[in-house]
mmCIF file of C-alpha atoms in Angstrom:
data_model
loop_
_atom_site.group_PDB
_atom_site.id
_atom_site.type_symbol
_atom_site.label_atom_id
_atom_site.label_comp_id
_atom_site.label_asym_id
_atom_site.label_seq_id
_atom_site.Cartn_x
_atom_site.Cartn_y
_atom_site.Cartn_z
ATOM 1 C CA MET A 1 0.000 0.000 0.000
ATOM 2 C CA GLU A 2 1.322 3.452 -0.920
ATOM 3 C CA GLU A 3 1.964 5.928 1.871
ATOM 4 C CA PRO A 4 -0.548 8.804 1.947
ATOM 5 C CA GLU A 5 0.753 12.081 0.530
ATOM 6 C CA VAL A 6 0.360 15.700 1.507
ATOM 7 C CA ARG A 7 0.884 18.160 -1.328
ATOM 8 C CA ILE A 8 1.736 21.842 -1.401
ATOM 9 C CA LEU A 9 -0.689 23.438 -3.823
ATOM 10 C CA SER A 10 0.652 26.998 -3.558
ATOM 11 C CA ALA A 11 2.400 29.637 -1.485
ATOM 12 C CA GLY A 12 1.797 33.363 -0.988
ATOM 13 C CA SER A 13 3.332 36.246 0.936
ATOM 14 C CA ALA A 14 2.717 39.851 1.944
ATOM 15 C CA LEU A 15 5.089 42.597 3.102
ATOM 16 C CA PRO A 16 4.006 46.018 4.404
ATOM 17 C CA GLY A 17 4.962 49.322 2.806
ATOM 18 C CA LYS A 18 8.096 50.171 0.884
ATOM 19 C CA PRO A 19 11.486 48.701 1.830
ATOM 20 C CA VAL A 20 13.390 50.654 4.479
ATOM 21 C CA ASP A 21 17.140 50.627 3.870
ATOM 22 C CA ASN A 22 19.951 51.220 6.366
ATOM 23 C CA ALA A 23 20.514 54.772 5.169
ATOM 24 C CA ARG A 24 16.854 55.531 5.889
ATOM 25 C CA LEU A 25 17.198 54.114 9.395
ATOM 26 C CA ALA A 26 20.351 56.144 9.978
ATOM 27 C CA ARG A 27 18.662 59.379 8.892
ATOM 28 C CA HIS A 28 15.572 58.714 10.979
ATOM 29 C CA PHE A 29 17.470 57.907 14.160
ATOM 30 C CA LYS A 30 20.026 60.688 13.529
ATOM 31 C CA MET A 31 22.971 58.317 13.302
ATOM 32 C CA ASP A 32 26.099 58.973 11.226
ATOM 33 C CA LYS A 33 27.568 57.209 8.207
ATOM 34 C CA VAL A 34 29.837 55.108 10.404
ATOM 35 C CA TRP A 35 26.783 53.668 12.169
ATOM 36 C CA GLU A 36 25.181 52.882 8.821
ATOM 37 C CA GLN A 37 28.347 51.100 7.696
ATOM 38 C CA TRP A 38 28.384 49.160 10.968
ATOM 39 C CA VAL A 39 24.833 47.928 10.270
ATOM 40 C CA ASP A 40 25.837 46.962 6.725
ATOM 41 C CA HIS A 41 28.812 44.958 7.989
ATOM 42 C CA PHE A 42 27.623 43.527 11.320
ATOM 43 C CA ILE A 43 24.004 42.757 10.394
ATOM 44 C CA GLY A 44 24.357 42.421 6.624
ATOM 45 C CA THR A 45 20.689 43.161 5.945
ATOM 46 C CA ARG A 46 20.106 45.877 3.346
ATOM 47 C CA THR A 47 16.362 46.515 3.678
ATOM 48 C CA ARG A 48 13.313 45.489 5.682
ATOM 49 C CA HIS A 49 9.561 46.204 5.552
ATOM 50 C CA LEU A 50 7.937 47.721 8.628
ATOM 51 C CA ALA A 51 4.284 47.671 9.640
ATOM 52 C CA ARG A 52 4.731 51.017 11.413
ATOM 53 C CA ASP A 53 5.507 54.278 9.619
ATOM 54 C CA LEU A 54 8.839 55.661 10.815
ATOM 55 C CA ASP A 55 7.836 59.293 10.366
ATOM 56 C CA THR A 56 4.387 59.304 11.936
ATOM 57 C CA GLY A 57 4.551 56.252 14.173
ATOM 58 C CA GLU A 58 1.212 55.134 12.746
ATOM 59 C CA GLN A 59 0.512 51.463 12.107
ATOM 60 C CA GLN A 60 0.450 50.767 8.371
ATOM 61 C CA ALA A 61 -0.666 47.150 8.628
ATOM 62 C CA SER A 62 -1.690 44.681 11.294
ATOM 63 C CA LEU A 63 -0.691 41.042 11.331
ATOM 64 C CA THR A 64 -4.291 40.266 10.384
ATOM 65 C CA ASP A 65 -3.915 42.496 7.302
ATOM 66 C CA LEU A 66 -0.696 40.833 6.202
ATOM 67 C CA ALA A 67 -1.807 37.279 6.945
ATOM 68 C CA ALA A 68 -5.099 37.744 5.107
ATOM 69 C CA ASP A 69 -3.258 39.195 2.097
ATOM 70 C CA ALA A 70 -0.736 36.335 2.020
ATOM 71 C CA ALA A 71 -3.507 33.770 2.389
ATOM 72 C CA SER A 72 -5.507 35.361 -0.415
ATOM 73 C CA VAL A 73 -2.488 35.172 -2.729
ATOM 74 C CA ALA A 74 -1.970 31.499 -1.862
ATOM 75 C CA LEU A 75 -5.643 30.577 -2.268
ATOM 76 C CA THR A 76 -5.872 32.339 -5.625
ATOM 77 C CA ALA A 77 -2.685 30.651 -6.847
ATOM 78 C CA ALA A 78 -4.094 27.273 -5.797
ATOM 79 C CA GLY A 79 -7.455 27.918 -7.415
ATOM 80 C CA ILE A 80 -9.078 27.204 -4.047
ATOM 81 C CA ALA A 81 -12.127 29.097 -2.777
ATOM 82 C CA PRO A 82 -12.223 29.984 0.944
ATOM 83 C CA ALA A 83 -15.242 27.688 1.324
ATOM 84 C CA GLU A 84 -13.044 24.724 0.325
ATOM 85 C CA VAL A 85 -10.655 25.190 3.275
ATOM 86 C CA ASP A 86 -11.207 22.434 5.850
ATOM 87 C CA PHE A 87 -9.077 23.953 8.624
ATOM 88 C CA MET A 88 -6.570 26.735 9.355
ATOM 89 C CA VAL A 89 -3.358 26.759 11.391
ATOM 90 C CA MET A 90 -1.278 29.860 12.118
ATOM 91 C CA GLY A 91 2.125 30.275 13.746
ATOM 92 C CA THR A 92 3.209 33.639 15.176
ATOM 93 C CA ALA A 93 5.184 35.169 18.022
ATOM 94 C CA THR A 94 3.388 38.511 17.729
ATOM 95 C CA PRO A 95 -0.404 38.146 17.491
ATOM 96 C CA ASP A 96 -2.358 41.371 17.121
ATOM 97 C CA MET A 97 -3.934 40.776 20.541
ATOM 98 C CA LEU A 98 -4.289 37.962 23.021
ATOM 99 C CA MET A 99 -7.955 37.517 22.111
ATOM 100 C CA PRO A 100 -9.480 37.108 19.619
ATOM 101 C CA ALA A 101 -6.761 34.946 18.129
ATOM 102 C CA THR A 102 -5.331 36.480 14.963
ATOM 103 C CA VAL A 103 -6.062 33.303 12.982
ATOM 104 C CA ASN A 104 -9.771 33.828 13.651
ATOM 105 C CA MET A 105 -9.633 37.435 12.507
ATOM 106 C CA VAL A 106 -7.934 36.250 9.312
ATOM 107 C CA ALA A 107 -10.738 33.720 8.830
ATOM 108 C CA GLU A 108 -13.220 36.585 9.223
ATOM 109 C CA ARG A 109 -11.448 38.566 6.496
ATOM 110 C CA LEU A 110 -11.418 35.601 4.143
ATOM 111 C CA GLY A 111 -15.012 34.586 4.783
ATOM 112 C CA ILE A 112 -14.039 31.231 6.268
ATOM 113 C CA ASN A 113 -16.368 29.739 8.917
ATOM 114 C CA ASP A 114 -17.459 26.441 10.453
ATOM 115 C CA VAL A 115 -13.947 24.951 10.369
ATOM 116 C CA PRO A 116 -11.334 24.191 13.039
ATOM 117 C CA THR A 117 -8.769 26.963 13.566
ATOM 118 C CA TYR A 118 -5.528 26.735 15.517
ATOM 119 C CA GLN A 119 -2.988 29.371 16.541
ATOM 120 C CA LEU A 120 0.471 28.436 17.822
ATOM 121 C CA GLN A 121 2.558 31.065 19.600
ATOM 122 C CA SER A 122 6.228 30.505 18.949
ATOM 123 C CA GLY A 123 9.287 32.212 17.520
ATOM 124 C CA CYS A 124 10.895 31.446 14.177
ATOM 125 C CA SER A 125 9.900 27.765 14.227
ATOM 126 C CA GLY A 126 6.206 28.590 14.657
ATOM 127 C CA ALA A 127 5.448 28.406 10.930
ATOM 128 C CA VAL A 128 6.986 24.926 10.764
ATOM 129 C CA GLN A 129 5.079 23.905 13.891
ATOM 130 C CA ALA A 130 1.882 25.044 12.169
ATOM 131 C CA LEU A 131 2.931 23.084 9.077
ATOM 132 C CA ASP A 132 3.540 20.023 11.251
ATOM 133 C CA VAL A 133 0.041 20.216 12.745
ATOM 134 C CA ALA A 134 -1.550 20.633 9.311
ATOM 135 C CA TYR A 135 0.526 17.840 7.778
ATOM 136 C CA HIS A 136 -0.493 15.312 10.398
ATOM 137 C CA LEU A 137 -4.142 16.357 10.454
ATOM 138 C CA ILE A 138 -4.352 15.744 6.716
ATOM 139 C CA LEU A 139 -2.646 12.363 7.109
ATOM 140 C CA THR A 140 -5.446 11.260 9.443
ATOM 141 C CA GLY A 141 -7.751 11.302 6.419
ATOM 142 C CA ARG A 142 -10.290 13.456 8.221
ATOM 143 C CA TYR A 143 -9.423 16.654 6.323
ATOM 144 C CA GLN A 144 -8.502 17.372 2.714
ATOM 145 C CA THR A 145 -7.439 21.025 2.440
ATOM 146 C CA ALA A 146 -5.493 23.215 4.880
ATOM 147 C CA LEU A 147 -4.562 26.885 4.946
ATOM 148 C CA VAL A 148 -1.325 27.314 6.908
ATOM 149 C CA ILE A 149 -0.063 30.797 7.820
ATOM 150 C CA GLY A 150 3.073 32.181 9.431
ATOM 151 C CA GLY A 151 3.740 35.830 10.184
ATOM 152 C CA ASP A 152 5.014 38.464 12.574
ATOM 153 C CA THR A 153 4.906 42.221 13.096
ATOM 154 C CA THR A 154 7.681 43.126 15.511
ATOM 155 C CA ALA A 155 7.760 46.845 14.663
ATOM 156 C CA LYS A 156 4.851 47.456 17.025
ATOM 157 C CA HIS A 157 7.164 46.751 19.956
ATOM 158 C CA PHE A 158 9.366 49.747 19.175
ATOM 159 C CA ASP A 159 8.782 53.488 19.367
ATOM 160 C CA PRO A 160 9.997 55.287 16.196
ATOM 161 C CA ALA A 161 10.626 58.372 18.335
ATOM 162 C CA MET A 162 13.066 56.627 20.689
ATOM 163 C CA SER A 163 16.743 57.475 20.902
ATOM 164 C CA ILE A 164 18.953 54.585 19.900
ATOM 165 C CA SER A 165 22.345 56.194 20.538
ATOM 166 C CA SER A 166 22.430 54.751 24.066
ATOM 167 C CA MET A 167 20.313 51.651 23.447
ATOM 168 C CA PRO A 168 21.773 48.437 24.926
ATOM 169 C CA PRO A 169 23.074 46.010 22.263
ATOM 170 C CA PRO A 170 20.462 43.285 22.998
ATOM 171 C CA GLN A 171 17.693 45.767 22.143
ATOM 172 C CA LEU A 172 19.526 47.416 19.249
ATOM 173 C CA VAL A 173 20.096 44.078 17.517
ATOM 174 C CA ASN A 174 16.355 43.371 17.632
ATOM 175 C CA LEU A 175 15.612 46.731 16.059
ATOM 176 C CA LEU A 176 18.018 46.108 13.178
ATOM 177 C CA LEU A 177 17.426 42.433 12.478
ATOM 178 C CA PHE A 178 13.683 42.227 12.079
ATOM 179 C CA GLY A 179 11.127 43.106 9.444
ATOM 180 C CA ASP A 180 7.396 42.445 9.240
ATOM 181 C CA GLY A 181 5.468 40.137 6.938
ATOM 182 C CA ALA A 182 3.341 37.034 6.470
ATOM 183 C CA GLY A 183 3.434 33.904 4.366
ATOM 184 C CA ALA A 184 0.895 31.179 3.632
ATOM 185 C CA LEU A 185 0.717 27.693 2.140
ATOM 186 C CA VAL A 186 -2.265 25.740 0.856
ATOM 187 C CA LEU A 187 -1.954 22.007 1.501
ATOM 188 C CA ARG A 188 -4.124 19.202 0.193
ATOM 189 C CA SER A 189 -4.300 15.457 0.568
ATOM 190 C CA GLY A 190 -2.407 13.682 -2.201
ATOM 191 C CA GLY A 191 -5.499 11.597 -2.846
ATOM 192 C CA ARG A 192 -6.700 14.464 -5.035
ATOM 193 C CA ALA A 193 -4.993 15.536 -8.256
ATOM 194 C CA GLY A 194 -2.823 18.625 -8.574
ATOM 195 C CA GLY A 195 -0.221 20.356 -6.494
ATOM 196 C CA ARG A 196 3.216 21.825 -6.999
ATOM 197 C CA ALA A 197 5.184 19.744 -4.492
ATOM 198 C CA VAL A 198 4.944 16.703 -2.227
ATOM 199 C CA LEU A 199 5.637 17.396 1.433
ATOM 200 C CA HIS A 200 7.748 14.441 2.559
ATOM 201 C CA ARG A 201 8.501 15.177 6.224
ATOM 202 C CA VAL A 202 7.913 17.801 8.930
ATOM 203 C CA PHE A 203 9.269 17.740 12.467
ATOM 204 C CA THR A 204 9.707 20.078 15.431
ATOM 205 C CA ARG A 205 11.444 19.445 18.731
ATOM 206 C CA LEU A 206 11.958 21.470 21.906
ATOM 207 C CA THR A 207 15.601 21.229 23.024
ATOM 208 C CA GLY A 208 15.744 24.017 25.596
ATOM 209 C CA LEU A 209 15.755 22.104 28.892
ATOM 210 C CA GLY A 210 18.137 23.866 31.259
ATOM 211 C CA ARG A 211 19.150 26.496 28.676
ATOM 212 C CA GLU A 212 18.661 30.219 29.100
ATOM 213 C CA PRO A 213 16.377 31.897 26.531
ATOM 214 C CA GLY A 214 18.207 33.402 23.581
ATOM 215 C CA GLN A 215 15.486 35.962 23.005
ATOM 216 C CA THR A 216 12.632 37.521 24.958
ATOM 217 C CA LEU A 217 9.558 39.409 23.791
ATOM 218 C CA GLU A 218 7.364 40.973 26.475
ATOM 219 C CA TRP A 219 3.617 41.475 26.822
ATOM 220 C CA TYR A 220 2.505 44.325 29.087
ATOM 221 C CA GLY A 221 -0.736 44.735 30.972
ATOM 222 C CA LEU A 222 -2.012 47.760 32.904
ATOM 223 C CA ALA A 223 -0.367 46.509 36.083
ATOM 224 C CA ASP A 224 3.139 46.101 34.689
ATOM 225 C CA ARG A 225 3.443 48.400 31.679
ATOM 226 C CA HIS A 226 5.781 50.743 33.600
ATOM 227 C CA SER A 227 7.985 47.951 34.924
ATOM 228 C CA GLY A 228 11.026 49.102 32.963
ATOM 229 C CA ARG A 229 11.505 45.737 31.285
ATOM 230 C CA PRO A 230 12.607 46.142 27.646
ATOM 231 C CA PRO A 231 9.973 45.038 25.110
ATOM 232 C CA ALA A 232 12.472 42.781 23.365
ATOM 233 C CA ALA A 233 16.008 41.593 23.947
ATOM 234 C CA GLU A 234 18.323 39.204 22.162
ATOM 235 C CA GLU A 235 21.410 37.288 23.300
ATOM 236 C CA TYR A 236 23.042 37.570 19.905
ATOM 237 C CA LYS A 237 26.267 35.790 20.871
ATOM 238 C CA ALA A 238 24.362 32.763 22.185
ATOM 239 C CA ILE A 239 22.329 32.677 18.987
ATOM 240 C CA GLU A 240 25.452 33.082 16.845
ATOM 241 C CA GLU A 241 27.067 30.127 18.618
ATOM 242 C CA SER A 242 24.048 27.804 18.856
ATOM 243 C CA VAL A 243 22.059 28.233 15.636
ATOM 244 C CA PRO A 244 24.715 26.893 13.206
ATOM 245 C CA VAL A 245 25.175 23.775 15.357
ATOM 246 C CA MET A 246 21.429 23.206 15.688
ATOM 247 C CA THR A 247 20.909 23.742 11.959
ATOM 248 C CA ALA A 248 23.417 21.010 11.121
ATOM 249 C CA GLU A 249 21.675 18.701 13.594
ATOM 250 C CA ILE A 250 18.277 19.381 11.988
ATOM 251 C CA MET A 251 19.614 18.632 8.512
ATOM 252 C CA ARG A 252 21.290 15.430 9.688
ATOM 253 C CA GLU A 253 18.118 14.189 11.379
ATOM 254 C CA LEU A 254 15.969 14.936 8.330
ATOM 255 C CA LEU A 255 18.381 13.154 5.981
ATOM 256 C CA GLU A 256 18.607 10.111 8.245
ATOM 257 C CA ASP A 257 14.825 9.903 8.512
ATOM 258 C CA LEU A 258 14.366 10.228 4.753
ATOM 259 C CA LYS A 259 17.350 7.969 3.999
ATOM 260 C CA TRP A 260 18.767 10.714 1.786
ATOM 261 C CA GLU A 261 22.401 11.645 1.298
ATOM 262 C CA LYS A 262 23.654 15.232 1.119
ATOM 263 C CA SER A 263 23.728 14.834 -2.652
ATOM 264 C CA ASP A 264 20.054 13.806 -2.788
ATOM 265 C CA PHE A 265 18.557 17.291 -2.457
ATOM 266 C CA ASP A 266 18.902 20.359 -4.643
ATOM 267 C CA PHE A 267 17.779 23.350 -2.559
ATOM 268 C CA ILE A 268 18.371 24.443 1.034
ATOM 269 C CA LEU A 269 16.068 26.866 2.899
ATOM 270 C CA PRO A 270 18.215 27.837 5.913
ATOM 271 C CA PRO A 271 17.333 29.724 9.102
ATOM 272 C CA GLN A 272 17.146 33.407 8.150
ATOM 273 C CA LEU A 273 18.799 35.382 10.936
ATOM 274 C CA SER A 274 20.614 38.144 9.081
ATOM 275 C CA GLY A 275 22.394 38.886 5.861
ATOM 276 C CA ARG A 276 25.731 38.200 7.529
ATOM 277 C CA MET A 277 24.927 35.128 9.607
ATOM 278 C CA THR A 278 22.783 33.146 7.154
ATOM 279 C CA PRO A 279 25.558 32.564 4.549
ATOM 280 C CA ALA A 280 27.879 31.448 7.352
ATOM 281 C CA ILE A 281 25.277 28.913 8.517
ATOM 282 C CA VAL A 282 24.898 27.546 4.981
ATOM 283 C CA ASP A 283 28.668 27.285 4.501
ATOM 284 C CA GLY A 284 28.884 25.233 7.688
ATOM 285 C CA LEU A 285 26.383 22.682 6.366
ATOM 286 C CA GLY A 286 28.764 21.473 3.674
ATOM 287 C CA VAL A 287 26.221 21.141 0.864
ATOM 288 C CA PRO A 288 27.808 23.012 -2.073
ATOM 289 C CA GLY A 289 25.537 21.175 -4.510
ATOM 290 C CA ALA A 290 22.365 22.631 -2.974
ATOM 291 C CA GLU A 291 21.147 26.065 -4.037
ATOM 292 C CA GLU A 292 20.426 28.437 -1.132
ATOM 293 C CA ILE A 293 16.990 30.068 -1.031
ATOM 294 C CA SER A 294 17.349 33.188 1.106
ATOM 295 C CA CYS A 295 15.623 36.546 1.198
ATOM 296 C CA VAL A 296 16.632 38.012 4.571
ATOM 297 C CA VAL A 297 18.985 40.571 3.004
ATOM 298 C CA ASP A 298 15.980 42.268 1.396
ATOM 299 C CA THR A 299 13.115 41.479 3.802
ATOM 300 C CA GLY A 300 14.860 41.435 7.160
ATOM 301 C CA ASN A 301 14.142 38.592 9.543
ATOM 302 C CA THR A 302 10.362 38.323 9.258
ATOM 303 C CA GLY A 303 10.150 35.549 11.846
ATOM 304 C CA ASN A 304 7.375 33.107 11.096
ATOM 305 C CA ALA A 305 6.775 34.554 7.632
ATOM 306 C CA LEU A 306 10.224 33.580 6.365
ATOM 307 C CA PRO A 307 9.874 29.805 5.941
ATOM 308 C CA PHE A 308 6.822 30.243 3.736
ATOM 309 C CA ILE A 309 8.343 33.144 1.796
ATOM 310 C CA GLN A 310 11.300 30.837 1.134
ATOM 311 C CA VAL A 311 8.956 28.079 -0.065
ATOM 312 C CA GLU A 312 7.251 30.579 -2.382
ATOM 313 C CA HIS A 313 10.615 31.506 -3.904
ATOM 314 C CA ALA A 314 11.778 27.881 -4.079
ATOM 315 C CA LEU A 315 8.712 26.718 -5.995
ATOM 316 C CA THR A 316 9.529 29.190 -8.763
ATOM 317 C CA GLU A 317 13.117 27.906 -9.020
ATOM 318 C CA MET A 318 12.623 24.143 -8.678
ATOM 319 C CA ALA A 319 12.187 21.802 -11.629
ATOM 320 C CA PRO A 320 10.101 18.606 -11.432
ATOM 321 C CA GLY A 321 11.951 16.069 -9.293
ATOM 322 C CA ASP A 322 14.016 18.678 -7.421
ATOM 323 C CA ARG A 323 14.109 18.242 -3.658
ATOM 324 C CA ALA A 324 14.433 20.846 -0.918
ATOM 325 C CA LEU A 325 15.099 20.947 2.816
ATOM 326 C CA GLY A 326 13.685 23.716 5.025
ATOM 327 C CA LEU A 327 15.426 24.347 8.358
ATOM 328 C CA ALA A 328 14.340 26.639 11.198
ATOM 329 C CA VAL A 329 15.557 27.351 14.733
ATOM 330 C CA GLU A 330 13.523 29.051 17.462
ATOM 331 C CA SER A 331 16.075 30.674 19.748
ATOM 332 C CA SER A 332 13.853 31.986 22.548
ATOM 333 C CA LYS A 333 13.725 28.510 24.113
ATOM 334 C CA TRP A 334 15.632 26.564 21.456
ATOM 335 C CA ILE A 335 13.339 24.594 19.171
ATOM 336 C CA LYS A 336 14.586 22.630 16.172
ATOM 337 C CA ALA A 337 12.314 22.396 13.138
ATOM 338 C CA GLY A 338 12.621 21.069 9.618
ATOM 339 C CA PHE A 339 10.719 19.870 6.572
ATOM 340 C CA ALA A 340 11.400 18.313 3.194
ATOM 341 C CA PHE A 341 9.498 18.635 -0.086
ATOM 342 C CA GLU A 342 9.845 17.599 -3.716
ATOM 343 C CA ARG A 343 8.684 19.454 -6.803
ATOM 344 C CA ILE A 344 6.079 17.592 -8.841
#
């Protein structure tokens, strides 16, 4: 008996506003050319898209806006009407509010009702965790079609009017690394015709027991909003040391599970930390025959949007029979995540 298949029908993405380059950031925050050059060299990201206008401080887009736009692109590309979606899963670290869940507000925008919806709160592995849930729900045979979404809007945690000249490095790195966006995939049981790729494997694993968080992102209520705790902080050195090692472990586990060799896949979708760190991670994997699919230099680290934006790009580059590995690391409490797919 053949194993059941889950197929990727399509992918879509959405980014807010025009790209903001490092020179624009430097002018806005009244920093000199040396600072701009430092960002170019140390971070390596040229542009990012922000959901908050730098000049006015006004919100240009919510996560609901971006997720609904990305989902609409994916549904249209798949030729799937919202009424055909059997369930939705969303991964994010930055929901618009605690309740209602952002996934349900996206369903409202799309006109989707009377289906199960799930929202997973996690860092950069959240999109893969959502993919894992959708993959296994389809394999049960109970559902046929899934809409899976990943996205984040971190700009809302920063004040465009703040002074960054004396900002501590853990906060400054967060400001420079991240951009906002959303991505979406439409999945369907392989028992029905069509699709652009077969999803072979998905896994996620918490590996943070006894380890300090590499990143924190706060929520404030009325009682603690003046606590003085920074909205976000990042232990960049810990991330720089741990993520390359964890990425290699994820790839090794996926290949062993699939019984593939390093030469058996054609594309690699690596963790997207920054324009400087991502190439170093890929070099350390030792897969010169695999083409890297990266976009962080232009989009910034869009968190849970990035894996699906990478899939969207990969599907346009892959030929029938090409295979790809997607790798993601959640550094707040150290989660490994990975997936493999093959172009039809």
